[in-house]
PDB file of C-alpha atoms in Angstrom:
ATOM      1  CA  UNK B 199      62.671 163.048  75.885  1.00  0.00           C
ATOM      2  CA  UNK B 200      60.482 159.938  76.083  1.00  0.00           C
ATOM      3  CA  UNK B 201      61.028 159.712  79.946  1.00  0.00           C
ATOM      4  CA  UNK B 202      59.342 163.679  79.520  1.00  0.00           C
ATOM      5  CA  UNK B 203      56.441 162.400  77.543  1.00  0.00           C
ATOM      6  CA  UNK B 204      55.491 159.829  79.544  1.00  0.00           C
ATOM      7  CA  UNK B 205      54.413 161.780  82.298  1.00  0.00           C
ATOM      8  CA  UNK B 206      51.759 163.389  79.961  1.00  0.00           C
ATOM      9  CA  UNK B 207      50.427 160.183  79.060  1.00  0.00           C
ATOM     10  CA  UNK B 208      50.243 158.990  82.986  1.00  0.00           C
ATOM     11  CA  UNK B 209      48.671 162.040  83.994  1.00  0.00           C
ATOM     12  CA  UNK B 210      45.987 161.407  80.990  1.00  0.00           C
ATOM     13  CA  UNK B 211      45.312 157.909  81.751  1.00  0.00           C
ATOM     14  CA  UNK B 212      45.151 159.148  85.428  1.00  0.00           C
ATOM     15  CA  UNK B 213      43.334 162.003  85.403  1.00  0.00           C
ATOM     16  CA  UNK B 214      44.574 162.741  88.790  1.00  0.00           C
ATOM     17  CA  UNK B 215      41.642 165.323  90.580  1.00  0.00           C
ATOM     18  CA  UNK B 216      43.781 169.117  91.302  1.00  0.00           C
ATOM     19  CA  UNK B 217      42.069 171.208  94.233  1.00  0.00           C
ATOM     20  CA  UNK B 218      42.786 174.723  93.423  1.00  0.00           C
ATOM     21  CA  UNK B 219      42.279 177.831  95.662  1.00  0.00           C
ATOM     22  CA  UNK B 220      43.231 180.457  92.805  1.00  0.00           C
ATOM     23  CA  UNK B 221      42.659 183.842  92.223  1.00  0.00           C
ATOM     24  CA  UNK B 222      39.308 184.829  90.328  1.00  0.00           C
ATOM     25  CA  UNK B 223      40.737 186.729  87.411  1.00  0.00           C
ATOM     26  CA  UNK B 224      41.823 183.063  86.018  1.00  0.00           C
ATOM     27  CA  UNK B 225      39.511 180.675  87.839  1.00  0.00           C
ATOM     28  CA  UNK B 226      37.821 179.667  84.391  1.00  0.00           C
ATOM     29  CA  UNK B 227      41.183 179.262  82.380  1.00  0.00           C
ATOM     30  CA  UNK B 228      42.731 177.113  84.809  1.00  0.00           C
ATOM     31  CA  UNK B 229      39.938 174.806  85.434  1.00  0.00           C
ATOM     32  CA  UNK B 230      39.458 174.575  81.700  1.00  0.00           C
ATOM     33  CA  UNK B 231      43.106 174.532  81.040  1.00  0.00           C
ATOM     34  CA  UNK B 232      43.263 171.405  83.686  1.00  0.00           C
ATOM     35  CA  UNK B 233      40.683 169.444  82.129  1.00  0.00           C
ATOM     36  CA  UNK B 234      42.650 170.368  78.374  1.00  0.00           C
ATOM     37  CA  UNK B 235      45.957 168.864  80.141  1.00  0.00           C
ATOM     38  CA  UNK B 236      44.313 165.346  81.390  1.00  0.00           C
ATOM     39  CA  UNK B 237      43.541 166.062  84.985  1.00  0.00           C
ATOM     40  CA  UNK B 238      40.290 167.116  86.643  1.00  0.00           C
ATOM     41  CA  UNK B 239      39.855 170.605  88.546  1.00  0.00           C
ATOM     42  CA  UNK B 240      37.962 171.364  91.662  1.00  0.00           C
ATOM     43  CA  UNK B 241      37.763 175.198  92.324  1.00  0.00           C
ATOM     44  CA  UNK B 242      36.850 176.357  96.064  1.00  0.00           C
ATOM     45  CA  UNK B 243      37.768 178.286  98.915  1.00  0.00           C
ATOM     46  CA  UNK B 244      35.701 178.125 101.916  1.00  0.00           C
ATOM     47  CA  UNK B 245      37.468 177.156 104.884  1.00  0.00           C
ATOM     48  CA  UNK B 246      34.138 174.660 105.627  1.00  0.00           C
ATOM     49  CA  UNK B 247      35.031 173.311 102.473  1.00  0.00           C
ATOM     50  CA  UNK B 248      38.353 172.104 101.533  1.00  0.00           C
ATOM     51  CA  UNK B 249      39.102 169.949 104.299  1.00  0.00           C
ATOM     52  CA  UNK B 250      36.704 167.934 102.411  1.00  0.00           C
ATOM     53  CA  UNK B 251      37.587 168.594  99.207  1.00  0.00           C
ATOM     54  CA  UNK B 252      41.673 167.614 100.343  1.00  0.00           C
ATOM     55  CA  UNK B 253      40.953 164.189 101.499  1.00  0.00           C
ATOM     56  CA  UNK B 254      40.166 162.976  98.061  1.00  0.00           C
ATOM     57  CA  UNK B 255      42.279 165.599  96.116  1.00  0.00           C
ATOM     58  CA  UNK B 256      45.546 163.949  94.593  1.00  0.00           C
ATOM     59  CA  UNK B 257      47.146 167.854  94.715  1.00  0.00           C
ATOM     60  CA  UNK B 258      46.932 171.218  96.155  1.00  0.00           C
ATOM     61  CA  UNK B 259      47.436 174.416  94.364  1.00  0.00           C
ATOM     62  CA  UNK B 260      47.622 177.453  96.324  1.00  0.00           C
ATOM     63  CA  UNK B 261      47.505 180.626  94.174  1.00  0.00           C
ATOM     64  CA  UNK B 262      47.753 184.362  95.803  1.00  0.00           C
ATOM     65  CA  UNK B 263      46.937 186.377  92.872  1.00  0.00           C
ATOM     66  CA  UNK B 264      43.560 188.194  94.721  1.00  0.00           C
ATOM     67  CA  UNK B 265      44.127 187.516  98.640  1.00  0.00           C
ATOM     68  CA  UNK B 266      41.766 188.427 101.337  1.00  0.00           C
ATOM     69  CA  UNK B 267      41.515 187.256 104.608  1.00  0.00           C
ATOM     70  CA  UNK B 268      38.746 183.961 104.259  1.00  0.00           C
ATOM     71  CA  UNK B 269      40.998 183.087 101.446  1.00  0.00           C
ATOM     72  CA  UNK B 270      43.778 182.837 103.247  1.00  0.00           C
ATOM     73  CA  UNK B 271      42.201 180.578 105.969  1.00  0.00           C
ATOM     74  CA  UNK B 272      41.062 178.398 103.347  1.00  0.00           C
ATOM     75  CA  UNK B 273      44.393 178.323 102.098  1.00  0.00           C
ATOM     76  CA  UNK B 274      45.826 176.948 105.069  1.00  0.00           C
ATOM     77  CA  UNK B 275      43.149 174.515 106.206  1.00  0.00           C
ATOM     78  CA  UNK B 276      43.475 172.612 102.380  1.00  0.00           C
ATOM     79  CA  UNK B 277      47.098 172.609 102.801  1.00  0.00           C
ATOM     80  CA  UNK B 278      47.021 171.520 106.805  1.00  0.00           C
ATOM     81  CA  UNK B 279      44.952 168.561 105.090  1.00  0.00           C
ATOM     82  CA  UNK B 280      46.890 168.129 102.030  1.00  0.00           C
ATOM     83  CA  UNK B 281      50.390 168.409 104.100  1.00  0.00           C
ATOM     84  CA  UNK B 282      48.861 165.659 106.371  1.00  0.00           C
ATOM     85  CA  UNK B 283      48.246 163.771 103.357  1.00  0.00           C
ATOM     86  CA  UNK B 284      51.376 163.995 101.707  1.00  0.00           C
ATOM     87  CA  UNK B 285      49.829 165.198  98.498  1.00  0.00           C
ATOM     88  CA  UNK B 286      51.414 167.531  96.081  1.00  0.00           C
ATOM     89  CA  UNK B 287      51.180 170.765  97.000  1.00  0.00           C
ATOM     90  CA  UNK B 288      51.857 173.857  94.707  1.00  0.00           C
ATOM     91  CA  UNK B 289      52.254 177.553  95.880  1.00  0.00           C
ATOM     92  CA  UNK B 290      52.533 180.001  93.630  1.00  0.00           C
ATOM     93  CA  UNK B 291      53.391 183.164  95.419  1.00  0.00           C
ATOM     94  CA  UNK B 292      51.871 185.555  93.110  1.00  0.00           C
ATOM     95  CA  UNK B 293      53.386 189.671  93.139  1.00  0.00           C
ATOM     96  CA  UNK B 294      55.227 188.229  96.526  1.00  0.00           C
ATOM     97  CA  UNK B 295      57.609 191.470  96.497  1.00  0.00           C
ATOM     98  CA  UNK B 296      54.602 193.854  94.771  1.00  0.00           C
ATOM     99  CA  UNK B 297      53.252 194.522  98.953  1.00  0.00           C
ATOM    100  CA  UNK B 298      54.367 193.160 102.309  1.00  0.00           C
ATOM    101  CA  UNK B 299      50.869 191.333 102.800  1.00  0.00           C
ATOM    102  CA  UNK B 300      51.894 188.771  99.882  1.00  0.00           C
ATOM    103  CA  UNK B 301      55.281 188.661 100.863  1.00  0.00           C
ATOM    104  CA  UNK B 302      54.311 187.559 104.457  1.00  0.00           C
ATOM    105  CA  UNK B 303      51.578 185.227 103.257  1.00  0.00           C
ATOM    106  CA  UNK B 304      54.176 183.352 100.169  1.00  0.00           C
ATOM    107  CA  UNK B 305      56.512 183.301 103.214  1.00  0.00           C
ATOM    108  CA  UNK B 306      53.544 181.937 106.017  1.00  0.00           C
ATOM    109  CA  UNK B 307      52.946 179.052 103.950  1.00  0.00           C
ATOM    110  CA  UNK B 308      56.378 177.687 103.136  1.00  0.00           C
ATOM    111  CA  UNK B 309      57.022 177.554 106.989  1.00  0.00           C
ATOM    112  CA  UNK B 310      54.029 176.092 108.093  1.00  0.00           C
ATOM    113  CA  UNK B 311      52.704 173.720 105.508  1.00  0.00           C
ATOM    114  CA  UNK B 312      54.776 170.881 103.621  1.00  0.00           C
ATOM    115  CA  UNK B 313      54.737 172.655  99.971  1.00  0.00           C
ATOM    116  CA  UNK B 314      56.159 170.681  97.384  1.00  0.00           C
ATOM    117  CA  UNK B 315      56.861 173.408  94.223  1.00  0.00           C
ATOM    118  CA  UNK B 316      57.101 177.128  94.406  1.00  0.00           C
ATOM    119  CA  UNK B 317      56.408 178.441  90.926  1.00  0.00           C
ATOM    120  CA  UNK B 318      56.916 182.284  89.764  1.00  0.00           C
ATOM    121  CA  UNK B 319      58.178 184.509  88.035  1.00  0.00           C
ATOM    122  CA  UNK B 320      61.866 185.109  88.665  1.00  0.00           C
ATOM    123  CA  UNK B 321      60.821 188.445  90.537  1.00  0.00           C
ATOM    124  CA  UNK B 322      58.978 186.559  92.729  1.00  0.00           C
ATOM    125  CA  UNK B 323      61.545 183.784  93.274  1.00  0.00           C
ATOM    126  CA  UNK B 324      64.266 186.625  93.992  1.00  0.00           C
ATOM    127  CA  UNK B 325      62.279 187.942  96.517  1.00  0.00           C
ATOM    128  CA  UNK B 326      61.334 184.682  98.484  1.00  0.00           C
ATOM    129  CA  UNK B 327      64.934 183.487  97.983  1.00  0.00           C
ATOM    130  CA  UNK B 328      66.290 187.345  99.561  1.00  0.00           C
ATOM    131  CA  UNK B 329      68.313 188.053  96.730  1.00  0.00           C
ATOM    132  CA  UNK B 330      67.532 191.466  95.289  1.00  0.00           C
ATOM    133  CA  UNK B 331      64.254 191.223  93.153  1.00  0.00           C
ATOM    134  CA  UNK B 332      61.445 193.759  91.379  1.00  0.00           C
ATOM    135  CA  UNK B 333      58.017 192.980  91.353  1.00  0.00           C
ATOM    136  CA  UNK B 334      55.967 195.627  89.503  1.00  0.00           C
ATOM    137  CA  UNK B 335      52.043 194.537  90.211  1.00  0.00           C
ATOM    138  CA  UNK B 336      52.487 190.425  89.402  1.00  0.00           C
ATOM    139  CA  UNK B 337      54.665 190.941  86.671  1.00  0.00           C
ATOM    140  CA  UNK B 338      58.473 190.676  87.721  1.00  0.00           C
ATOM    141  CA  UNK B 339      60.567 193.762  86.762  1.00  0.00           C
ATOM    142  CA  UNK B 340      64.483 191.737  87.000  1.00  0.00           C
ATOM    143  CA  UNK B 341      66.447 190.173  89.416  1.00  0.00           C
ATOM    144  CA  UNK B 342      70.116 191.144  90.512  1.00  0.00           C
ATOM    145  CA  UNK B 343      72.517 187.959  89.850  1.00  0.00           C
ATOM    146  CA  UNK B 344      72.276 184.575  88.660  1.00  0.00           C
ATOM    147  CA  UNK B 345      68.797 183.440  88.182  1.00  0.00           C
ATOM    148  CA  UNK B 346      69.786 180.029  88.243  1.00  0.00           C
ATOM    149  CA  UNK B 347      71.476 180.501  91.495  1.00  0.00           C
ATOM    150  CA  UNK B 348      68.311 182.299  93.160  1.00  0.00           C
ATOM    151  CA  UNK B 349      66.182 179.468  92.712  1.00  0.00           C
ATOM    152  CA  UNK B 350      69.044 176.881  93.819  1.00  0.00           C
ATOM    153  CA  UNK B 351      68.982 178.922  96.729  1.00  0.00           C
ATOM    154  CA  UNK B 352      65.333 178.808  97.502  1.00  0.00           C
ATOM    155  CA  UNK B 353      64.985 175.088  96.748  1.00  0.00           C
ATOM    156  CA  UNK B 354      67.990 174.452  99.288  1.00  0.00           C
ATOM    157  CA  UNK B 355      66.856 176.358 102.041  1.00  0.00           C
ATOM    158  CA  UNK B 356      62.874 176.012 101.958  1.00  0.00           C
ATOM    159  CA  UNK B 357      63.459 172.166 101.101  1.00  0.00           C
ATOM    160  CA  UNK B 358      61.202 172.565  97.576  1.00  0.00           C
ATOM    161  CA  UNK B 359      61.761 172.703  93.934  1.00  0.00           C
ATOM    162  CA  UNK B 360      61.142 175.759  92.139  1.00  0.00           C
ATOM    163  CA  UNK B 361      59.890 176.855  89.126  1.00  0.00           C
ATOM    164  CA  UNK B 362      61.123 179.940  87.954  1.00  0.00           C
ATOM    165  CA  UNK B 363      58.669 180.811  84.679  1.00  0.00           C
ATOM    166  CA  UNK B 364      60.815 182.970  81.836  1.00  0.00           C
ATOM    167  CA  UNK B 365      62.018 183.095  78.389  1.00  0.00           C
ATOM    168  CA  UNK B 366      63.944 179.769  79.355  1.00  0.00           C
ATOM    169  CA  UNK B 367      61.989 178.208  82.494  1.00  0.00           C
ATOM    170  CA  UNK B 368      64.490 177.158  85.579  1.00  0.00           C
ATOM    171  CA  UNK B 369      63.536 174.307  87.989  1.00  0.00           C
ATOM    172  CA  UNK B 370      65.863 173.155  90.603  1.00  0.00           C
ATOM    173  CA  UNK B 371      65.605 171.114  93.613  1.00  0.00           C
ATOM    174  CA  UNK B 372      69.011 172.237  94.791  1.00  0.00           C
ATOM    175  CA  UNK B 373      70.375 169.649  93.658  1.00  0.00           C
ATOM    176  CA  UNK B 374      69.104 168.615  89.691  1.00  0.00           C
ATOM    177  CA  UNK B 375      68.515 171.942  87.980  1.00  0.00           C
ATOM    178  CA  UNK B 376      66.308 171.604  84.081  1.00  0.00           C
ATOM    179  CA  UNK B 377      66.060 174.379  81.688  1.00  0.00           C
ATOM    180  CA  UNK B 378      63.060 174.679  79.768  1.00  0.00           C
ATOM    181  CA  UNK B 379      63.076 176.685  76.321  1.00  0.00           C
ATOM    182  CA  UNK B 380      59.682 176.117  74.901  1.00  0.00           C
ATOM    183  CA  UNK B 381      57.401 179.160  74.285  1.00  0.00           C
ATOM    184  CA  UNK B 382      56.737 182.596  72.462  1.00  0.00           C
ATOM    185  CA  UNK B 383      56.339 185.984  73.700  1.00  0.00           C
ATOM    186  CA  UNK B 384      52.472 185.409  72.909  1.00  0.00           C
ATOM    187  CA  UNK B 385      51.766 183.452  75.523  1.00  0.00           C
ATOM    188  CA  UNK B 386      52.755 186.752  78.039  1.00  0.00           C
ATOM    189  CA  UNK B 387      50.430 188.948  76.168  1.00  0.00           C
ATOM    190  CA  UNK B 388      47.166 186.860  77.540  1.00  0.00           C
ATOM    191  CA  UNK B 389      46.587 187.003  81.907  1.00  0.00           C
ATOM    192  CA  UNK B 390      46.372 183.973  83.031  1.00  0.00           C
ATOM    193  CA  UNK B 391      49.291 181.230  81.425  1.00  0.00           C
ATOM    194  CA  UNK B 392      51.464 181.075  84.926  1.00  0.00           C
ATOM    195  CA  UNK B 393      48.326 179.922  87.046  1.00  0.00           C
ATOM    196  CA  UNK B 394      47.005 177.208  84.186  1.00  0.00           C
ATOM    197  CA  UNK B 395      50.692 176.443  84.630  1.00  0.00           C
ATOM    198  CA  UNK B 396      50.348 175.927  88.059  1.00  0.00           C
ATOM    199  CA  UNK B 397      47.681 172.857  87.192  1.00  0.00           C
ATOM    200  CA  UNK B 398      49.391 171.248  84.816  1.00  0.00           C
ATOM    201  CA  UNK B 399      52.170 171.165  87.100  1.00  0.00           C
ATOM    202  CA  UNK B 400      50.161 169.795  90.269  1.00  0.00           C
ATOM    203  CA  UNK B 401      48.453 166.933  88.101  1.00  0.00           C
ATOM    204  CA  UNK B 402      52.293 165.888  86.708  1.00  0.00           C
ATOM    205  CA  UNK B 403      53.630 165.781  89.961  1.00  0.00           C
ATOM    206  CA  UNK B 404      51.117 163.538  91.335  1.00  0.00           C
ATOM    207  CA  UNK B 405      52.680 160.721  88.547  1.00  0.00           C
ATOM    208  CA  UNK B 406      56.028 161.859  88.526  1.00  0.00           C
ATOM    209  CA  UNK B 407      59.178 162.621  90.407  1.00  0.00           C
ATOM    210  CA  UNK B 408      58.762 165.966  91.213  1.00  0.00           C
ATOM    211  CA  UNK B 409      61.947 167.638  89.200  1.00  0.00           C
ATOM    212  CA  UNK B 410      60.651 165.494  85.908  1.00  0.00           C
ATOM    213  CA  UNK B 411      57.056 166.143  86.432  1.00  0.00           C
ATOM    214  CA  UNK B 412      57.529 170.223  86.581  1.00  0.00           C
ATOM    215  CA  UNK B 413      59.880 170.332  83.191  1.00  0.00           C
ATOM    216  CA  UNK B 414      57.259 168.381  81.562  1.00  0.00           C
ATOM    217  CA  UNK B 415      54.877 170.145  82.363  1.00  0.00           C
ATOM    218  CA  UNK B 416      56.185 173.314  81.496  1.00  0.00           C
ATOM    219  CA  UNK B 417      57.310 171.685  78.349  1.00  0.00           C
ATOM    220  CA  UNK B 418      53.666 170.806  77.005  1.00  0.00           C
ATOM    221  CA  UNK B 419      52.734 174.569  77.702  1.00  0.00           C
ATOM    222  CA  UNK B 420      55.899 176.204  75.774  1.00  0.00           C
ATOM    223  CA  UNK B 421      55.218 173.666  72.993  1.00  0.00           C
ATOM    224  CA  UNK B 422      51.487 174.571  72.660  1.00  0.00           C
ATOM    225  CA  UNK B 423      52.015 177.790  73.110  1.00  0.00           C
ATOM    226  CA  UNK B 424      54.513 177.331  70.026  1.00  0.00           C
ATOM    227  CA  UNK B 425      51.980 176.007  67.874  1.00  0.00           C
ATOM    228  CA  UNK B 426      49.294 177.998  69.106  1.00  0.00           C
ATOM    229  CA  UNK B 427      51.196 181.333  67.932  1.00  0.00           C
ATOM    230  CA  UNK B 428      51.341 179.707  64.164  1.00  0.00           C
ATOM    231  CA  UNK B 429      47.691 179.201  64.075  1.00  0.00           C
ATOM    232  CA  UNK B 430      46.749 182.929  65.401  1.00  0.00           C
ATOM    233  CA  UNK B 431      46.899 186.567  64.937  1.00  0.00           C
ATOM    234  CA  UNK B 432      46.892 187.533  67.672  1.00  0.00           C
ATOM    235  CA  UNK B 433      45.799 187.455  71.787  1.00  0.00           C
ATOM    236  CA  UNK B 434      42.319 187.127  70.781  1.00  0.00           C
ATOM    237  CA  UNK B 435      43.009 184.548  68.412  1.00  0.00           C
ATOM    238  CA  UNK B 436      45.857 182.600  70.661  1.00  0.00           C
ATOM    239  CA  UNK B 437      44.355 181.728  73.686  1.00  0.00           C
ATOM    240  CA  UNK B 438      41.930 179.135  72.554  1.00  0.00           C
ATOM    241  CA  UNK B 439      44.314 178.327  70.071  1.00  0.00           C
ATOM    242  CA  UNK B 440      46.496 177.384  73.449  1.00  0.00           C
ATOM    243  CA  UNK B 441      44.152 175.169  75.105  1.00  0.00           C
ATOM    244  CA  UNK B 442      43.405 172.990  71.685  1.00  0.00           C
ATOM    245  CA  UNK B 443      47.246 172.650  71.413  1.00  0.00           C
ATOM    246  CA  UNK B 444      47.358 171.281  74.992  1.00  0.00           C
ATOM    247  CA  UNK B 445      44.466 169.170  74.567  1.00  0.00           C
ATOM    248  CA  UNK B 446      46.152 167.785  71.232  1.00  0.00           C
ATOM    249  CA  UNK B 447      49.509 167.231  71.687  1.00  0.00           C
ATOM    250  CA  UNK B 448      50.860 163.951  71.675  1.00  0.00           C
ATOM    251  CA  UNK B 449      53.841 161.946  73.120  1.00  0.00           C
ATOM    252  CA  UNK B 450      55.494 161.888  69.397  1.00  0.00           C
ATOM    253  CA  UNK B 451      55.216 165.253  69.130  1.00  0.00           C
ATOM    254  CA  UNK B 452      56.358 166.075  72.633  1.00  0.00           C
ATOM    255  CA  UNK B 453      59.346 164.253  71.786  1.00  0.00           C
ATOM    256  CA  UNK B 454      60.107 166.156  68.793  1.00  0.00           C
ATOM    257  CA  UNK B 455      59.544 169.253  69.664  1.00  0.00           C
ATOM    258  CA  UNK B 456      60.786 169.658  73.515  1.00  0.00           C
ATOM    259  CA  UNK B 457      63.335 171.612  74.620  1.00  0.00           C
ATOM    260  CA  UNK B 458      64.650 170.237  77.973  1.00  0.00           C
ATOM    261  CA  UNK B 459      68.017 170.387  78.606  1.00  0.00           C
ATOM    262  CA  UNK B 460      69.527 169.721  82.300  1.00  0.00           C
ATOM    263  CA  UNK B 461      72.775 171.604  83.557  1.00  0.00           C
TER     264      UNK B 461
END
């Protein structure tokens, strides 16, 4: 696992600056949860801003929780810059299946702009990868098959890697797939853990191979998440609880504790 916890440690000594264009209901949690995880967060969407913002940005995450229209242009002019750049970029195609406007717009910006991870739920996966999928709001409601095989499927044809957040978190290039089995059911009962998720995975991939940098990632949430559960009552009590495990956990501990296992 050291290979795992090293990537924490880069991104710490790093602390690699993540542009996010997120959706307001978690704006706070992932800029806080960024800082918690070693990087630093920038939060903005104005299309006269981000061009700005992406040419000293070391990653892009894209987040379509609350879309409207201005968003959506900023969306694409960061990631025009960022794809220009070559910079990490991070899409997470939030309740793609829930409506046809977040379908299209999940879809718009894997064609046009050079994403490097798609990270959802495995609803949300299904959907983007045309296998049959539910999405009920953001949440997902199942997928028909092998999850495993959905995201293989995505990665392959899109040319990404994909997350695919669950019980046991999937990520697959197409070719490497990792299975993640850190967490609790607590950290579902709190809005919010996918898109700090999101950051933690943008700031690892800007020190990492890509495939690596995502399991780790989602390893130091499951973990903290883990401990955070022992040390509260419940969702009131949990989510700071979360962010001081992030904040504290350390390589030996990483390495004790993760569950990473590659198939």
């Amino acid at each position: 696992m050291k290979k795992y916890s090293q990537i924490l440690e880069l991104v710490r000594d790093a602390n690699p600056l993540v542009h996010q264009i997120t959706n307001y209901v978690t704006v706070n949690d992932c800029a806080n949860m960024t800082i918690c995880f070693g990087a630093a967060p920038v939060m903005s969407h104005a299309p006269q801003d981000v061009i700005d913002l992406d040419t000293a940005a070391s990653a892009l995450v894209l987040n379509i929780g609350t879309l409207d229209e201005n968003q959506i242009e900023g969306m694409l002019a960061a990631g025009e810059t960022a794809s220009k750049r070559g910079i990490p970029i991070v899409l997470d195609p939030v309740g793609a299946g829930a409506t046809p406007y977040r379908t299209q717009t999940a879809e718009r910006f894997i064609d046009e702009l050079s994403v490097t991870v798609v990270k959802g739920n495995a609803g949300e996966i299904g959907v983007l990868a045309g296998v049959s999928a539910e999405v009920r709001g953001v949440d997902s409601a199942g997928i028909s098959g092998d999850a495993k095989e959905a995201a293989q499927r995505l990665a392959r044809e899109c040319g990404v890697t994909v997350v695919m957040s669950g019980a046991e978190d999937i990520i697959t290039d197409g070719v490497r797939t990792l299975g993640v089995r850190n967490g609790v059911p607590l950290m579902g009962s709190i809005s919010g853990t996918g898109c700090m998720a999101n950051a933690c995975v943008a700031a690892a991939c800007c020190v990492a191979e890509t495939v690596d940098a995502c399991a780790s990632a989602m390893a130091v949430l499951g973990i903290a998440g883990e401990k955070a559960a022992c040390a509260s009552s419940g969702p009131g009590t949990f989510k700071p609880a979360f962010f001081d495990a992030v904040y504290a956990l350390t390589a030996e501990q990483f390495e004790a504790e993760a569950k990473i296992i590659e198939y």
